[in-house]
Amino acid sequence: MREVAEDYVEAVLDLVGQIPSGRATTYGVLAETLRERTGRGGARLVGTVMARYGGGVPWWRVVRADGGMAEEVRSRALVHWRAESIPLRRTDPPRVDLYRAGWEPGEMPGPSR
DNA sequence: TACTTGACTGGAA
DNA sequence: GTTCCAGCCAAGT
């Protein structure tokens, strides 16, 4: 295929769209799943895809492994996090509490712990 | 073809 | 708890 990324982009957006409201996952987790499905990719790729095509999906539910976000979008993400009541850690800058909010593909949507 | 860049990660200091 | 550094994959120059 000429457009290497096209397939991958769709897979990324589809996956991000499945993240339940109030929960979050990391670039690395998505990258791992996408690698099984498409045989390619990595955490940085997911980030690149989100930066270019993430406008139509809840991109703020995808955070770095430490729960933080790139400076560029941090302030905008914070608004969504608070609006969805995603568990945060009171640090500066604020980070998502992945211990409580963490989600991974295939997980059954159910009562929060 | 080779080098640089990026919404990243994990281990070491 | 933090910061630094090497590894990582694909795209852009």
JSON list of C-alpha atoms in Angstrom, two decimals, chain A residues 37-92:
[
{"chain": "A", "resi": 37, "resn": "ARG", "atom": "CA", "xyz": [-3.69, -5.55, 15.01]},
{"chain": "A", "resi": 38, "resn": "THR", "atom": "CA", "xyz": [-1.53, -3.82, 12.39]},
{"chain": "A", "resi": 39, "resn": "GLY", "atom": "CA", "xyz": [1.90, -5.27, 13.06]},
{"chain": "A", "resi": 40, "resn": "ARG", "atom": "CA", "xyz": [3.47, -1.86, 13.32]},
{"chain": "A", "resi": 41, "resn": "GLY", "atom": "CA", "xyz": [3.67, 1.28, 15.36]},
{"chain": "A", "resi": 42, "resn": "GLY", "atom": "CA", "xyz": [4.99, 2.45, 18.69]},
{"chain": "A", "resi": 43, "resn": "ALA", "atom": "CA", "xyz": [4.11, 4.91, 21.41]},
{"chain": "A", "resi": 44, "resn": "ARG", "atom": "CA", "xyz": [5.60, 7.84, 19.50]},
{"chain": "A", "resi": 45, "resn": "LEU", "atom": "CA", "xyz": [3.62, 6.94, 16.42]},
{"chain": "A", "resi": 46, "resn": "VAL", "atom": "CA", "xyz": [0.38, 7.02, 18.38]},
{"chain": "A", "resi": 47, "resn": "GLY", "atom": "CA", "xyz": [1.33, 10.46, 19.62]},
{"chain": "A", "resi": 48, "resn": "THR", "atom": "CA", "xyz": [2.07, 11.65, 16.12]},
{"chain": "A", "resi": 49, "resn": "VAL", "atom": "CA", "xyz": [-1.22, 10.28, 14.81]},
{"chain": "A", "resi": 50, "resn": "MET", "atom": "CA", "xyz": [-3.15, 11.94, 17.63]},
{"chain": "A", "resi": 51, "resn": "ALA", "atom": "CA", "xyz": [-1.48, 15.25, 16.94]},
{"chain": "A", "resi": 52, "resn": "ARG", "atom": "CA", "xyz": [-2.53, 15.13, 13.30]},
{"chain": "A", "resi": 53, "resn": "TYR", "atom": "CA", "xyz": [-5.84, 13.28, 13.28]},
{"chain": "A", "resi": 54, "resn": "GLY", "atom": "CA", "xyz": [-6.98, 13.21, 16.90]},
{"chain": "A", "resi": 55, "resn": "GLY", "atom": "CA", "xyz": [-9.40, 16.10, 16.50]},
{"chain": "A", "resi": 56, "resn": "GLY", "atom": "CA", "xyz": [-12.46, 13.87, 16.14]},
{"chain": "A", "resi": 57, "resn": "VAL", "atom": "CA", "xyz": [-11.91, 11.60, 19.12]},
{"chain": "A", "resi": 58, "resn": "PRO", "atom": "CA", "xyz": [-11.57, 12.02, 22.91]},
{"chain": "A", "resi": 59, "resn": "TRP", "atom": "CA", "xyz": [-7.79, 12.56, 22.69]},
{"chain": "A", "resi": 60, "resn": "TRP", "atom": "CA", "xyz": [-7.65, 13.79, 26.29]},
{"chain": "A", "resi": 61, "resn": "ARG", "atom": "CA", "xyz": [-8.28, 10.20, 27.46]},
{"chain": "A", "resi": 62, "resn": "VAL", "atom": "CA", "xyz": [-4.90, 9.23, 26.08]},
{"chain": "A", "resi": 63, "resn": "VAL", "atom": "CA", "xyz": [-2.06, 10.29, 28.35]},
{"chain": "A", "resi": 64, "resn": "ARG", "atom": "CA", "xyz": [1.65, 9.62, 28.82]},
{"chain": "A", "resi": 65, "resn": "ALA", "atom": "CA", "xyz": [2.85, 6.67, 30.89]},
{"chain": "A", "resi": 66, "resn": "ASP", "atom": "CA", "xyz": [3.27, 8.96, 33.92]},
{"chain": "A", "resi": 67, "resn": "GLY", "atom": "CA", "xyz": [-0.28, 10.28, 33.56]},
{"chain": "A", "resi": 68, "resn": "GLY", "atom": "CA", "xyz": [0.88, 13.63, 32.28]},
{"chain": "A", "resi": 69, "resn": "MET", "atom": "CA", "xyz": [0.37, 15.35, 28.94]},
{"chain": "A", "resi": 70, "resn": "ALA", "atom": "CA", "xyz": [2.49, 17.26, 26.46]},
{"chain": "A", "resi": 71, "resn": "GLU", "atom": "CA", "xyz": [2.57, 20.94, 27.32]},
{"chain": "A", "resi": 72, "resn": "GLU", "atom": "CA", "xyz": [0.92, 21.89, 24.07]},
{"chain": "A", "resi": 73, "resn": "VAL", "atom": "CA", "xyz": [-2.46, 20.46, 25.02]},
{"chain": "A", "resi": 74, "resn": "ARG", "atom": "CA", "xyz": [-2.17, 20.11, 28.78]},
{"chain": "A", "resi": 75, "resn": "SER", "atom": "CA", "xyz": [-4.46, 23.02, 29.67]},
{"chain": "A", "resi": 76, "resn": "ARG", "atom": "CA", "xyz": [-7.16, 21.90, 27.24]},
{"chain": "A", "resi": 77, "resn": "ALA", "atom": "CA", "xyz": [-6.95, 18.32, 28.49]},
{"chain": "A", "resi": 78, "resn": "LEU", "atom": "CA", "xyz": [-7.36, 19.49, 32.07]},
{"chain": "A", "resi": 79, "resn": "VAL", "atom": "CA", "xyz": [-10.73, 21.04, 31.25]},
{"chain": "A", "resi": 80, "resn": "HIS", "atom": "CA", "xyz": [-12.01, 17.74, 29.87]},
{"chain": "A", "resi": 81, "resn": "TRP", "atom": "CA", "xyz": [-10.55, 15.72, 32.73]},
{"chain": "A", "resi": 82, "resn": "ARG", "atom": "CA", "xyz": [-12.37, 17.83, 35.28]},
{"chain": "A", "resi": 83, "resn": "ALA", "atom": "CA", "xyz": [-15.57, 17.79, 33.21]},
{"chain": "A", "resi": 84, "resn": "GLU", "atom": "CA", "xyz": [-15.55, 13.98, 33.12]},
{"chain": "A", "resi": 85, "resn": "SER", "atom": "CA", "xyz": [-14.40, 13.62, 36.72]},
{"chain": "A", "resi": 86, "resn": "ILE", "atom": "CA", "xyz": [-11.33, 11.62, 35.70]},
{"chain": "A", "resi": 87, "resn": "PRO", "atom": "CA", "xyz": [-9.32, 10.91, 38.87]},
{"chain": "A", "resi": 88, "resn": "LEU", "atom": "CA", "xyz": [-6.38, 13.30, 39.07]},
{"chain": "A", "resi": 89, "resn": "ARG", "atom": "CA", "xyz": [-3.33, 13.56, 41.27]},
{"chain": "A", "resi": 90, "resn": "ARG", "atom": "CA", "xyz": [-2.77, 16.90, 42.93]},
{"chain": "A", "resi": 91, "resn": "THR", "atom": "CA", "xyz": [0.64, 17.57, 41.44]},
{"chain": "A", "resi": 92, "resn": "ASP", "atom": "CA", "xyz": [1.99, 20.47, 39.48]}
]
